[in-house]
Amino acid sequence: MALFITFEGGEGSGKSTQARLLLQRLEGEHIPAVLTHEPGGTALGTELRRALKAKQGARISPRAELLLFAASRAQLIDDLIRPALQEGKVVICDRFTHSTVGYQGYGRGLDLALVQTANSIATENLRPDLTILLDITPERGLTRRPSLEDRFELEDLSFHHRVREGYLKMAEAEPDRWLVIDASLPKDKVSEIIWTRVSRLLASSASLRGV
Ligand code: TMP
C-alpha cells in the first residue's frame, strides 16, 4: 500500500524518534515499510550530510547549500523512495522538501520561488501524502539537544524562529496534507496521534483501491 509520509520539525522536536516508532508500528501490523532520512540515506547523501552539517568545514553559501540538499534528495528519490513506493511500501522520510523551504527559504532568506524550483528538480514533483510537523518552540527544542554540534543547531534563535514560522505557514496553507502536533506532549501521546491519522489514511487508500 504505497504511501509517502514525511516528518518535519525544528531541532529537538523528536521527529526522528517518532519516525522510528511509526516504522515499528507498521512492521507490527505487517505492513511493508521503510524509513529513511535527509540529508543522507544513500552513499552520496551521507557524504553531503557530513559536509552540510560540519561546523568547521568549508564555507557553504546559501545557494550552494540549497543545491546540496537538492542533490542529496534527488539521489535518495532515485535510489530508494521511488523504487519502494513502486513496490507498494509505506515510505517514511525524516525531513524532505519542506525542510528546504523552512531552512533555506524562511531561515536563510532565499527566494521561495527559487527554493521551489530546486525542490521540483530534485523530486520531479513527487509529493508526500502526509507531512507530520512536530511543532516546538526553538527555546525548548534546542535545550533538548545534549550538545549543539552542527551548522544549523548553532544558528541564532531568530533563525530557528523563522524556520518554525515557515513550517506553520506551510501547514496552514495545506491542512489536508499536514498533521501538526505539539511536540511538547508526552512521547506516547504523540505517537498515538500519529498512528490514528496514519491508520485512517491506510484504510482510506485501501478502500479506494477496493481492497
Ligand atoms: P537532522 O535531520 O539530523 O536534524 O539534520 C539535518 C539538518 O539539516 C537540520 O538542521 C535541518 C537541515 N536541513 C536543511 O537545512 N534543509 C534541508 O532541506 C534538510 C533536509 C535539512
mmCIF file with all atom_site columns, C-alpha atoms and ligand atoms in Angstrom:
data_model
loop_
_atom_site.group_PDB
_atom_site.id
_atom_site.type_symbol
_atom_site.label_atom_id
_atom_site.label_alt_id
_atom_site.label_comp_id
_atom_site.label_asym_id
_atom_site.label_entity_id
_atom_site.label_seq_id
_atom_site.pdbx_PDB_ins_code
_atom_site.Cartn_x
_atom_site.Cartn_y
_atom_site.Cartn_z
_atom_site.occupancy
_atom_site.B_iso_or_equiv
_atom_site.pdbx_formal_charge
_atom_site.auth_seq_id
_atom_site.auth_comp_id
_atom_site.auth_asym_id
_atom_site.auth_atom_id
_atom_site.pdbx_PDB_model_num
ATOM   1   C CA  . MET A 1 1   ? 0.000   0.000  0.000   1.00 0.00 ? 1   MET A CA  1
ATOM   2   C CA  . ALA A 1 2   ? 2.194   2.802  -1.303  1.00 0.00 ? 2   ALA A CA  1
ATOM   3   C CA  . LEU A 1 3   ? 2.103   5.822  0.944   1.00 0.00 ? 3   LEU A CA  1
ATOM   4   C CA  . PHE A 1 4   ? 4.677   8.544  1.355   1.00 0.00 ? 4   PHE A CA  1
ATOM   5   C CA  . ILE A 1 5   ? 4.886   10.122 4.813   1.00 0.00 ? 5   ILE A CA  1
ATOM   6   C CA  . THR A 1 6   ? 7.381   12.784 5.838   1.00 0.00 ? 6   THR A CA  1
ATOM   7   C CA  . PHE A 1 7   ? 8.344   14.127 9.247   1.00 0.00 ? 7   PHE A CA  1
ATOM   8   C CA  . GLU A 1 8   ? 9.301   17.757 9.743   1.00 0.00 ? 8   GLU A CA  1
ATOM   9   C CA  . GLY A 1 9   ? 10.219  19.951 12.664  1.00 0.00 ? 9   GLY A CA  1
ATOM   10  C CA  . GLY A 1 10  ? 12.852  22.120 14.230  1.00 0.00 ? 10  GLY A CA  1
ATOM   11  C CA  . GLU A 1 11  ? 15.857  20.970 16.217  1.00 0.00 ? 11  GLU A CA  1
ATOM   12  C CA  . GLY A 1 12  ? 14.984  18.753 19.182  1.00 0.00 ? 12  GLY A CA  1
ATOM   13  C CA  . SER A 1 13  ? 11.371  18.201 18.080  1.00 0.00 ? 13  SER A CA  1
ATOM   14  C CA  . GLY A 1 14  ? 11.625  14.417 18.479  1.00 0.00 ? 14  GLY A CA  1
ATOM   15  C CA  . LYS A 1 15  ? 10.741  13.674 14.859  1.00 0.00 ? 15  LYS A CA  1
ATOM   16  C CA  . SER A 1 16  ? 13.434  11.023 14.373  1.00 0.00 ? 16  SER A CA  1
ATOM   17  C CA  . THR A 1 17  ? 12.146  9.123  17.424  1.00 0.00 ? 17  THR A CA  1
ATOM   18  C CA  . GLN A 1 18  ? 8.573   9.366  16.178  1.00 0.00 ? 18  GLN A CA  1
ATOM   19  C CA  . ALA A 1 19  ? 9.562   8.280  12.662  1.00 0.00 ? 19  ALA A CA  1
ATOM   20  C CA  . ARG A 1 20  ? 11.170  5.161  14.166  1.00 0.00 ? 20  ARG A CA  1
ATOM   21  C CA  . LEU A 1 21  ? 8.116   4.462  16.334  1.00 0.00 ? 21  LEU A CA  1
ATOM   22  C CA  . LEU A 1 22  ? 5.867   4.712  13.288  1.00 0.00 ? 22  LEU A CA  1
ATOM   23  C CA  . LEU A 1 23  ? 8.071   2.264  11.390  1.00 0.00 ? 23  LEU A CA  1
ATOM   24  C CA  . GLN A 1 24  ? 7.889   -0.185 14.307  1.00 0.00 ? 24  GLN A CA  1
ATOM   25  C CA  . ARG A 1 25  ? 4.131   0.144  14.458  1.00 0.00 ? 25  ARG A CA  1
ATOM   26  C CA  . LEU A 1 26  ? 3.762   -0.531 10.731  1.00 0.00 ? 26  LEU A CA  1
ATOM   27  C CA  . GLU A 1 27  ? 6.079   -3.528 10.991  1.00 0.00 ? 27  GLU A CA  1
ATOM   28  C CA  . GLY A 1 28  ? 3.998   -4.783 13.908  1.00 0.00 ? 28  GLY A CA  1
ATOM   29  C CA  . GLU A 1 29  ? 0.951   -4.648 11.626  1.00 0.00 ? 29  GLU A CA  1
ATOM   30  C CA  . HIS A 1 30  ? 2.918   -6.491 8.888   1.00 0.00 ? 30  HIS A CA  1
ATOM   31  C CA  . ILE A 1 31  ? 2.698   -3.512 6.558   1.00 0.00 ? 31  ILE A CA  1
ATOM   32  C CA  . PRO A 1 32  ? 5.814   -3.279 4.342   1.00 0.00 ? 32  PRO A CA  1
ATOM   33  C CA  . ALA A 1 33  ? 7.565   -0.025 5.187   1.00 0.00 ? 33  ALA A CA  1
ATOM   34  C CA  . VAL A 1 34  ? 10.946  1.662  5.009   1.00 0.00 ? 34  VAL A CA  1
ATOM   35  C CA  . LEU A 1 35  ? 12.406  4.550  6.947   1.00 0.00 ? 35  LEU A CA  1
ATOM   36  C CA  . THR A 1 36  ? 14.967  6.919  5.532   1.00 0.00 ? 36  THR A CA  1
ATOM   37  C CA  . HIS A 1 37  ? 16.221  10.418 6.254   1.00 0.00 ? 37  HIS A CA  1
ATOM   38  C CA  . GLU A 1 38  ? 17.528  13.607 4.713   1.00 0.00 ? 38  GLU A CA  1
ATOM   39  C CA  . PRO A 1 39  ? 20.117  14.676 4.043   1.00 0.00 ? 39  PRO A CA  1
ATOM   40  C CA  . GLY A 1 40  ? 21.505  11.172 3.660   1.00 0.00 ? 40  GLY A CA  1
ATOM   41  C CA  . GLY A 1 41  ? 20.051  7.742  3.049   1.00 0.00 ? 41  GLY A CA  1
ATOM   42  C CA  . THR A 1 42  ? 22.450  6.965  0.171   1.00 0.00 ? 42  THR A CA  1
ATOM   43  C CA  . ALA A 1 43  ? 26.252  6.856  -0.141  1.00 0.00 ? 43  ALA A CA  1
ATOM   44  C CA  . LEU A 1 44  ? 26.273  10.269 -1.829  1.00 0.00 ? 44  LEU A CA  1
ATOM   45  C CA  . GLY A 1 45  ? 23.744  11.647 0.631   1.00 0.00 ? 45  GLY A CA  1
ATOM   46  C CA  . THR A 1 46  ? 25.859  10.553 3.580   1.00 0.00 ? 46  THR A CA  1
ATOM   47  C CA  . GLU A 1 47  ? 28.849  12.460 2.210   1.00 0.00 ? 47  GLU A CA  1
ATOM   48  C CA  . LEU A 1 48  ? 26.728  15.526 1.554   1.00 0.00 ? 48  LEU A CA  1
ATOM   49  C CA  . ARG A 1 49  ? 25.248  15.305 5.059   1.00 0.00 ? 49  ARG A CA  1
ATOM   50  C CA  . ARG A 1 50  ? 28.725  15.399 6.565   1.00 0.00 ? 50  ARG A CA  1
ATOM   51  C CA  . ALA A 1 51  ? 29.668  18.481 4.531   1.00 0.00 ? 51  ALA A CA  1
ATOM   52  C CA  . LEU A 1 52  ? 26.359  20.243 5.222   1.00 0.00 ? 52  LEU A CA  1
ATOM   53  C CA  . LYS A 1 53  ? 26.394  19.709 8.986   1.00 0.00 ? 53  LYS A CA  1
ATOM   54  C CA  . ALA A 1 54  ? 30.121  20.179 9.693   1.00 0.00 ? 54  ALA A CA  1
ATOM   55  C CA  . LYS A 1 55  ? 30.638  23.255 11.836  1.00 0.00 ? 55  LYS A CA  1
ATOM   56  C CA  . GLN A 1 56  ? 34.284  23.586 10.859  1.00 0.00 ? 56  GLN A CA  1
ATOM   57  C CA  . GLY A 1 57  ? 34.101  22.551 7.218   1.00 0.00 ? 57  GLY A CA  1
ATOM   58  C CA  . ALA A 1 58  ? 34.328  24.610 4.045   1.00 0.00 ? 58  ALA A CA  1
ATOM   59  C CA  . ARG A 1 59  ? 32.145  27.711 3.828   1.00 0.00 ? 59  ARG A CA  1
ATOM   60  C CA  . ILE A 1 60  ? 28.838  26.907 2.099   1.00 0.00 ? 60  ILE A CA  1
ATOM   61  C CA  . SER A 1 61  ? 26.878  29.769 0.578   1.00 0.00 ? 61  SER A CA  1
ATOM   62  C CA  . PRO A 1 62  ? 23.061  29.700 0.874   1.00 0.00 ? 62  PRO A CA  1
ATOM   63  C CA  . ARG A 1 63  ? 22.580  28.878 -2.833  1.00 0.00 ? 63  ARG A CA  1
ATOM   64  C CA  . ALA A 1 64  ? 25.214  26.143 -2.697  1.00 0.00 ? 64  ALA A CA  1
ATOM   65  C CA  . GLU A 1 65  ? 23.501  24.792 0.420   1.00 0.00 ? 65  GLU A CA  1
ATOM   66  C CA  . LEU A 1 66  ? 20.161  24.726 -1.409  1.00 0.00 ? 66  LEU A CA  1
ATOM   67  C CA  . LEU A 1 67  ? 21.660  22.727 -4.265  1.00 0.00 ? 67  LEU A CA  1
ATOM   68  C CA  . LEU A 1 68  ? 23.477  20.276 -1.997  1.00 0.00 ? 68  LEU A CA  1
ATOM   69  C CA  . PHE A 1 69  ? 20.250  19.417 -0.185  1.00 0.00 ? 69  PHE A CA  1
ATOM   70  C CA  . ALA A 1 70  ? 18.565  19.077 -3.579  1.00 0.00 ? 70  ALA A CA  1
ATOM   71  C CA  . ALA A 1 71  ? 21.331  16.749 -4.809  1.00 0.00 ? 71  ALA A CA  1
ATOM   72  C CA  . SER A 1 72  ? 21.010  14.532 -1.748  1.00 0.00 ? 72  SER A CA  1
ATOM   73  C CA  . ARG A 1 73  ? 17.234  14.406 -2.278  1.00 0.00 ? 73  ARG A CA  1
ATOM   74  C CA  . ALA A 1 74  ? 17.426  13.578 -5.990  1.00 0.00 ? 74  ALA A CA  1
ATOM   75  C CA  . GLN A 1 75  ? 19.726  10.636 -5.254  1.00 0.00 ? 75  GLN A CA  1
ATOM   76  C CA  . LEU A 1 76  ? 17.530  9.383  -2.414  1.00 0.00 ? 76  LEU A CA  1
ATOM   77  C CA  . ILE A 1 77  ? 14.409  9.526  -4.560  1.00 0.00 ? 77  ILE A CA  1
ATOM   78  C CA  . ASP A 1 78  ? 16.050  7.674  -7.447  1.00 0.00 ? 78  ASP A CA  1
ATOM   79  C CA  . ASP A 1 79  ? 17.739  5.028  -5.303  1.00 0.00 ? 79  ASP A CA  1
ATOM   80  C CA  . LEU A 1 80  ? 15.216  4.395  -2.585  1.00 0.00 ? 80  LEU A CA  1
ATOM   81  C CA  . ILE A 1 81  ? 11.988  6.386  -2.373  1.00 0.00 ? 81  ILE A CA  1
ATOM   82  C CA  . ARG A 1 82  ? 10.515  5.794  -5.853  1.00 0.00 ? 82  ARG A CA  1
ATOM   83  C CA  . PRO A 1 83  ? 11.518  2.116  -6.013  1.00 0.00 ? 83  PRO A CA  1
ATOM   84  C CA  . ALA A 1 84  ? 9.996   1.474  -2.570  1.00 0.00 ? 84  ALA A CA  1
ATOM   85  C CA  . LEU A 1 85  ? 6.761   3.265  -3.497  1.00 0.00 ? 85  LEU A CA  1
ATOM   86  C CA  . GLN A 1 86  ? 6.625   1.270  -6.736  1.00 0.00 ? 86  GLN A CA  1
ATOM   87  C CA  . GLU A 1 87  ? 6.901   -1.898 -4.660  1.00 0.00 ? 87  GLU A CA  1
ATOM   88  C CA  . GLY A 1 88  ? 3.839   -0.713 -2.721  1.00 0.00 ? 88  GLY A CA  1
ATOM   89  C CA  . LYS A 1 89  ? 5.649   0.113  0.505   1.00 0.00 ? 89  LYS A CA  1
ATOM   90  C CA  . VAL A 1 90  ? 4.961   2.841  3.005   1.00 0.00 ? 90  VAL A CA  1
ATOM   91  C CA  . VAL A 1 91  ? 7.945   5.183  2.826   1.00 0.00 ? 91  VAL A CA  1
ATOM   92  C CA  . ILE A 1 92  ? 8.712   7.303  5.867   1.00 0.00 ? 92  ILE A CA  1
ATOM   93  C CA  . CYS A 1 93  ? 11.230  10.078 5.357   1.00 0.00 ? 93  CYS A CA  1
ATOM   94  C CA  . ASP A 1 94  ? 12.718  12.061 8.245   1.00 0.00 ? 94  ASP A CA  1
ATOM   95  C CA  . ARG A 1 95  ? 12.765  15.522 6.575   1.00 0.00 ? 95  ARG A CA  1
ATOM   96  C CA  . PHE A 1 96  ? 12.010  16.263 2.925   1.00 0.00 ? 96  PHE A CA  1
ATOM   97  C CA  . THR A 1 97  ? 11.259  19.266 0.699   1.00 0.00 ? 97  THR A CA  1
ATOM   98  C CA  . HIS A 1 98  ? 9.543   21.263 3.438   1.00 0.00 ? 98  HIS A CA  1
ATOM   99  C CA  . SER A 1 99  ? 12.835  21.353 5.357   1.00 0.00 ? 99  SER A CA  1
ATOM   100 C CA  . THR A 1 100 ? 14.357  23.175 2.399   1.00 0.00 ? 100 THR A CA  1
ATOM   101 C CA  . VAL A 1 101 ? 11.501  25.680 2.299   1.00 0.00 ? 101 VAL A CA  1
ATOM   102 C CA  . GLY A 1 102 ? 11.755  26.109 6.080   1.00 0.00 ? 102 GLY A CA  1
ATOM   103 C CA  . TYR A 1 103 ? 15.534  26.324 6.476   1.00 0.00 ? 103 TYR A CA  1
ATOM   104 C CA  . GLN A 1 104 ? 16.856  27.676 3.165   1.00 0.00 ? 104 GLN A CA  1
ATOM   105 C CA  . GLY A 1 105 ? 13.733  29.709 2.344   1.00 0.00 ? 105 GLY A CA  1
ATOM   106 C CA  . TYR A 1 106 ? 12.424  31.117 5.613   1.00 0.00 ? 106 TYR A CA  1
ATOM   107 C CA  . GLY A 1 107 ? 15.614  30.578 7.644   1.00 0.00 ? 107 GLY A CA  1
ATOM   108 C CA  . ARG A 1 108 ? 18.329  31.729 5.228   1.00 0.00 ? 108 ARG A CA  1
ATOM   109 C CA  . GLY A 1 109 ? 16.020  34.081 3.355   1.00 0.00 ? 109 GLY A CA  1
ATOM   110 C CA  . LEU A 1 110 ? 16.425  32.603 -0.136  1.00 0.00 ? 110 LEU A CA  1
ATOM   111 C CA  . ASP A 1 111 ? 13.667  33.465 -2.569  1.00 0.00 ? 111 ASP A CA  1
ATOM   112 C CA  . LEU A 1 112 ? 10.844  30.949 -2.049  1.00 0.00 ? 112 LEU A CA  1
ATOM   113 C CA  . ALA A 1 113 ? 10.318  30.545 -5.807  1.00 0.00 ? 113 ALA A CA  1
ATOM   114 C CA  . LEU A 1 114 ? 13.994  29.600 -6.192  1.00 0.00 ? 114 LEU A CA  1
ATOM   115 C CA  . VAL A 1 115 ? 13.651  27.043 -3.404  1.00 0.00 ? 115 VAL A CA  1
ATOM   116 C CA  . GLN A 1 116 ? 10.553  25.673 -5.081  1.00 0.00 ? 116 GLN A CA  1
ATOM   117 C CA  . THR A 1 117 ? 12.439  25.301 -8.371  1.00 0.00 ? 117 THR A CA  1
ATOM   118 C CA  . ALA A 1 118 ? 15.276  23.397 -6.688  1.00 0.00 ? 118 ALA A CA  1
ATOM   119 C CA  . ASN A 1 119 ? 12.742  21.159 -4.945  1.00 0.00 ? 119 ASN A CA  1
ATOM   120 C CA  . SER A 1 120 ? 10.942  20.432 -8.226  1.00 0.00 ? 120 SER A CA  1
ATOM   121 C CA  . ILE A 1 121 ? 14.175  19.464 -9.958  1.00 0.00 ? 121 ILE A CA  1
ATOM   122 C CA  . ALA A 1 122 ? 15.082  17.147 -7.095  1.00 0.00 ? 122 ALA A CA  1
ATOM   123 C CA  . THR A 1 123 ? 11.701  15.497 -6.718  1.00 0.00 ? 123 THR A CA  1
ATOM   124 C CA  . GLU A 1 124 ? 10.263  15.615 -10.239 1.00 0.00 ? 124 GLU A CA  1
ATOM   125 C CA  . ASN A 1 125 ? 7.194   16.721 -8.329  1.00 0.00 ? 125 ASN A CA  1
ATOM   126 C CA  . LEU A 1 126 ? 6.891   13.709 -6.042  1.00 0.00 ? 126 LEU A CA  1
ATOM   127 C CA  . ARG A 1 127 ? 4.924   14.942 -3.022  1.00 0.00 ? 127 ARG A CA  1
ATOM   128 C CA  . PRO A 1 128 ? 4.266   13.351 0.342   1.00 0.00 ? 128 PRO A CA  1
ATOM   129 C CA  . ASP A 1 129 ? 0.744   12.072 1.021   1.00 0.00 ? 129 ASP A CA  1
ATOM   130 C CA  . LEU A 1 130 ? 1.104   13.286 4.588   1.00 0.00 ? 130 LEU A CA  1
ATOM   131 C CA  . THR A 1 131 ? 3.586   15.554 6.353   1.00 0.00 ? 131 THR A CA  1
ATOM   132 C CA  . ILE A 1 132 ? 3.772   15.363 10.120  1.00 0.00 ? 132 ILE A CA  1
ATOM   133 C CA  . LEU A 1 133 ? 5.035   18.529 11.763  1.00 0.00 ? 133 LEU A CA  1
ATOM   134 C CA  . LEU A 1 134 ? 6.298   18.169 15.306  1.00 0.00 ? 134 LEU A CA  1
ATOM   135 C CA  . ASP A 1 135 ? 5.984   21.723 16.458  1.00 0.00 ? 135 ASP A CA  1
ATOM   136 C CA  . ILE A 1 136 ? 8.131   23.045 19.268  1.00 0.00 ? 136 ILE A CA  1
ATOM   137 C CA  . THR A 1 137 ? 9.491   26.440 20.257  1.00 0.00 ? 137 THR A CA  1
ATOM   138 C CA  . PRO A 1 138 ? 13.185  26.793 19.410  1.00 0.00 ? 138 PRO A CA  1
ATOM   139 C CA  . GLU A 1 139 ? 13.895  27.679 23.052  1.00 0.00 ? 139 GLU A CA  1
ATOM   140 C CA  . ARG A 1 140 ? 12.539  24.347 24.183  1.00 0.00 ? 140 ARG A CA  1
ATOM   141 C CA  . GLY A 1 141 ? 13.774  22.253 21.251  1.00 0.00 ? 141 GLY A CA  1
ATOM   142 C CA  . LEU A 1 142 ? 17.363  23.420 21.445  1.00 0.00 ? 142 LEU A CA  1
ATOM   143 C CA  . THR A 1 143 ? 17.591  22.691 25.166  1.00 0.00 ? 143 THR A CA  1
ATOM   144 C CA  . ARG A 1 144 ? 16.605  19.074 24.424  1.00 0.00 ? 144 ARG A CA  1
ATOM   145 C CA  . ARG A 1 145 ? 19.842  18.656 22.477  1.00 0.00 ? 145 ARG A CA  1
ATOM   146 C CA  . PRO A 1 146 ? 22.689  17.225 24.596  1.00 0.00 ? 146 PRO A CA  1
ATOM   147 C CA  . SER A 1 147 ? 25.127  19.499 22.766  1.00 0.00 ? 147 SER A CA  1
ATOM   148 C CA  . LEU A 1 148 ? 24.833  21.885 19.860  1.00 0.00 ? 148 LEU A CA  1
ATOM   149 C CA  . GLU A 1 149 ? 27.066  20.380 17.254  1.00 0.00 ? 149 GLU A CA  1
ATOM   150 C CA  . ASP A 1 150 ? 26.203  21.300 13.688  1.00 0.00 ? 150 ASP A CA  1
ATOM   151 C CA  . ARG A 1 151 ? 25.959  24.367 11.469  1.00 0.00 ? 151 ARG A CA  1
ATOM   152 C CA  . PHE A 1 152 ? 22.188  24.530 11.850  1.00 0.00 ? 152 PHE A CA  1
ATOM   153 C CA  . GLU A 1 153 ? 21.932  23.954 15.584  1.00 0.00 ? 153 GLU A CA  1
ATOM   154 C CA  . LEU A 1 154 ? 24.476  26.746 16.030  1.00 0.00 ? 154 LEU A CA  1
ATOM   155 C CA  . GLU A 1 155 ? 22.369  29.320 14.172  1.00 0.00 ? 155 GLU A CA  1
ATOM   156 C CA  . ASP A 1 156 ? 20.888  32.043 16.367  1.00 0.00 ? 156 ASP A CA  1
ATOM   157 C CA  . LEU A 1 157 ? 17.405  31.842 17.842  1.00 0.00 ? 157 LEU A CA  1
ATOM   158 C CA  . SER A 1 158 ? 15.899  34.208 15.294  1.00 0.00 ? 158 SER A CA  1
ATOM   159 C CA  . PHE A 1 159 ? 16.893  31.779 12.506  1.00 0.00 ? 159 PHE A CA  1
ATOM   160 C CA  . HIS A 1 160 ? 15.079  28.943 14.287  1.00 0.00 ? 160 HIS A CA  1
ATOM   161 C CA  . HIS A 1 161 ? 12.039  31.140 14.887  1.00 0.00 ? 161 HIS A CA  1
ATOM   162 C CA  . ARG A 1 162 ? 11.855  31.930 11.154  1.00 0.00 ? 162 ARG A CA  1
ATOM   163 C CA  . VAL A 1 163 ? 12.059  28.198 10.354  1.00 0.00 ? 163 VAL A CA  1
ATOM   164 C CA  . ARG A 1 164 ? 9.208   27.471 12.760  1.00 0.00 ? 164 ARG A CA  1
ATOM   165 C CA  . GLU A 1 165 ? 7.049   30.273 11.341  1.00 0.00 ? 165 GLU A CA  1
ATOM   166 C CA  . GLY A 1 166 ? 7.713   28.901 7.856   1.00 0.00 ? 166 GLY A CA  1
ATOM   167 C CA  . TYR A 1 167 ? 6.600   25.433 8.839   1.00 0.00 ? 167 TYR A CA  1
ATOM   168 C CA  . LEU A 1 168 ? 3.418   26.738 10.451  1.00 0.00 ? 168 LEU A CA  1
ATOM   169 C CA  . LYS A 1 169 ? 2.580   28.777 7.342   1.00 0.00 ? 169 LYS A CA  1
ATOM   170 C CA  . MET A 1 170 ? 3.079   25.762 5.069   1.00 0.00 ? 170 MET A CA  1
ATOM   171 C CA  . ALA A 1 171 ? 0.879   23.610 7.288   1.00 0.00 ? 171 ALA A CA  1
ATOM   172 C CA  . GLU A 1 172 ? -1.822  26.249 7.430   1.00 0.00 ? 172 GLU A CA  1
ATOM   173 C CA  . ALA A 1 173 ? -1.850  26.554 3.646   1.00 0.00 ? 173 ALA A CA  1
ATOM   174 C CA  . GLU A 1 174 ? -2.499  22.816 3.116   1.00 0.00 ? 174 GLU A CA  1
ATOM   175 C CA  . PRO A 1 175 ? -4.299  21.463 6.173   1.00 0.00 ? 175 PRO A CA  1
ATOM   176 C CA  . ASP A 1 176 ? -5.354  18.238 4.412   1.00 0.00 ? 176 ASP A CA  1
ATOM   177 C CA  . ARG A 1 177 ? -1.758  17.235 3.779   1.00 0.00 ? 177 ARG A CA  1
ATOM   178 C CA  . TRP A 1 178 ? -0.316  18.199 7.158   1.00 0.00 ? 178 TRP A CA  1
ATOM   179 C CA  . LEU A 1 179 ? -0.716  16.943 10.689  1.00 0.00 ? 179 LEU A CA  1
ATOM   180 C CA  . VAL A 1 180 ? 0.605   19.450 13.227  1.00 0.00 ? 180 VAL A CA  1
ATOM   181 C CA  . ILE A 1 181 ? 1.363   18.062 16.676  1.00 0.00 ? 181 ILE A CA  1
ATOM   182 C CA  . ASP A 1 182 ? 2.510   19.842 19.814  1.00 0.00 ? 182 ASP A CA  1
ATOM   183 C CA  . ALA A 1 183 ? 5.895   18.181 20.302  1.00 0.00 ? 183 ALA A CA  1
ATOM   184 C CA  . SER A 1 184 ? 5.960   19.042 23.989  1.00 0.00 ? 184 SER A CA  1
ATOM   185 C CA  . LEU A 1 185 ? 3.285   16.365 24.594  1.00 0.00 ? 185 LEU A CA  1
ATOM   186 C CA  . PRO A 1 186 ? 4.477   13.042 26.042  1.00 0.00 ? 186 PRO A CA  1
ATOM   187 C CA  . LYS A 1 187 ? 6.142   10.760 23.501  1.00 0.00 ? 187 LYS A CA  1
ATOM   188 C CA  . ASP A 1 188 ? 3.429   8.074  23.714  1.00 0.00 ? 188 ASP A CA  1
ATOM   189 C CA  . LYS A 1 189 ? 0.665   10.603 23.207  1.00 0.00 ? 189 LYS A CA  1
ATOM   190 C CA  . VAL A 1 190 ? 2.419   11.980 20.112  1.00 0.00 ? 190 VAL A CA  1
ATOM   191 C CA  . SER A 1 191 ? 2.834   8.508  18.646  1.00 0.00 ? 191 SER A CA  1
ATOM   192 C CA  . GLU A 1 192 ? -0.853  7.713  19.241  1.00 0.00 ? 192 GLU A CA  1
ATOM   193 C CA  . ILE A 1 193 ? -1.940  10.880 17.435  1.00 0.00 ? 193 ILE A CA  1
ATOM   194 C CA  . ILE A 1 194 ? 0.303   9.909  14.526  1.00 0.00 ? 194 ILE A CA  1
ATOM   195 C CA  . TRP A 1 195 ? -0.969  6.341  14.409  1.00 0.00 ? 195 TRP A CA  1
ATOM   196 C CA  . THR A 1 196 ? -4.615  7.465  14.444  1.00 0.00 ? 196 THR A CA  1
ATOM   197 C CA  . ARG A 1 197 ? -4.035  9.602  11.350  1.00 0.00 ? 197 ARG A CA  1
ATOM   198 C CA  . VAL A 1 198 ? -1.811  7.112  9.503   1.00 0.00 ? 198 VAL A CA  1
ATOM   199 C CA  . SER A 1 199 ? -4.144  4.182  10.083  1.00 0.00 ? 199 SER A CA  1
ATOM   200 C CA  . ARG A 1 200 ? -7.040  6.274  8.777   1.00 0.00 ? 200 ARG A CA  1
ATOM   201 C CA  . LEU A 1 201 ? -5.018  7.104  5.676   1.00 0.00 ? 201 LEU A CA  1
ATOM   202 C CA  . LEU A 1 202 ? -4.137  3.444  5.157   1.00 0.00 ? 202 LEU A CA  1
ATOM   203 C CA  . ALA A 1 203 ? -7.779  2.441  5.494   1.00 0.00 ? 203 ALA A CA  1
ATOM   204 C CA  . SER A 1 204 ? -8.961  5.069  3.036   1.00 0.00 ? 204 SER A CA  1
ATOM   205 C CA  . SER A 1 205 ? -6.315  4.236  0.455   1.00 0.00 ? 205 SER A CA  1
ATOM   206 C CA  . ALA A 1 206 ? -7.206  0.539  0.793   1.00 0.00 ? 206 ALA A CA  1
ATOM   207 C CA  . SER A 1 207 ? -10.898 1.271  0.257   1.00 0.00 ? 207 SER A CA  1
ATOM   208 C CA  . LEU A 1 208 ? -10.084 3.479  -2.760  1.00 0.00 ? 208 LEU A CA  1
ATOM   209 C CA  . ARG A 1 209 ? -8.281  0.523  -4.287  1.00 0.00 ? 209 ARG A CA  1
ATOM   210 C CA  . GLY A 1 210 ? -11.223 -1.714 -3.451  1.00 0.00 ? 210 GLY A CA  1
ATOM   211 C CA  . VAL A 1 211 ? -9.183  -3.892 -1.083  1.00 0.00 ? 211 VAL A CA  1
HETATM 212 P P1  . TMP B 2 .   ? 18.816  16.384 11.275  1.00 0.00 ? 1   TMP B P1  1
HETATM 213 O O1  . TMP B 2 .   ? 17.936  15.726 10.262  1.00 0.00 ? 1   TMP B O1  1
HETATM 214 O O2  . TMP B 2 .   ? 19.730  15.462 11.949  1.00 0.00 ? 1   TMP B O2  1
HETATM 215 O O3  . TMP B 2 .   ? 18.077  17.302 12.166  1.00 0.00 ? 1   TMP B O3  1
HETATM 216 O O4  . TMP B 2 .   ? 19.873  17.318 10.473  1.00 0.00 ? 1   TMP B O4  1
HETATM 217 C C1  . TMP B 2 .   ? 19.627  17.889 9.306   1.00 0.00 ? 1   TMP B C1  1
HETATM 218 C C2  . TMP B 2 .   ? 19.871  19.382 9.392   1.00 0.00 ? 1   TMP B C2  1
HETATM 219 O O5  . TMP B 2 .   ? 19.832  19.910 8.069   1.00 0.00 ? 1   TMP B O5  1
HETATM 220 C C3  . TMP B 2 .   ? 18.800  20.108 10.180  1.00 0.00 ? 1   TMP B C3  1
HETATM 221 O O6  . TMP B 2 .   ? 19.383  21.121 10.950  1.00 0.00 ? 1   TMP B O6  1
HETATM 222 C C4  . TMP B 2 .   ? 17.923  20.731 9.128   1.00 0.00 ? 1   TMP B C4  1
HETATM 223 C C5  . TMP B 2 .   ? 18.848  20.920 7.965   1.00 0.00 ? 1   TMP B C5  1
HETATM 224 N N1  . TMP B 2 .   ? 18.186  20.799 6.662   1.00 0.00 ? 1   TMP B N1  1
HETATM 225 C C6  . TMP B 2 .   ? 18.083  21.926 5.853   1.00 0.00 ? 1   TMP B C6  1
HETATM 226 O O7  . TMP B 2 .   ? 18.536  22.996 6.230   1.00 0.00 ? 1   TMP B O7  1
HETATM 227 N N2  . TMP B 2 .   ? 17.481  21.793 4.635   1.00 0.00 ? 1   TMP B N2  1
HETATM 228 C C7  . TMP B 2 .   ? 17.014  20.600 4.157   1.00 0.00 ? 1   TMP B C7  1
HETATM 229 O O8  . TMP B 2 .   ? 16.485  20.537 3.047   1.00 0.00 ? 1   TMP B O8  1
HETATM 230 C C8  . TMP B 2 .   ? 17.136  19.436 5.018   1.00 0.00 ? 1   TMP B C8  1
HETATM 231 C C9  . TMP B 2 .   ? 16.640  18.117 4.540   1.00 0.00 ? 1   TMP B C9  1
HETATM 232 C C10 . TMP B 2 .   ? 17.727  19.583 6.251   1.00 0.00 ? 1   TMP B C10 1
#
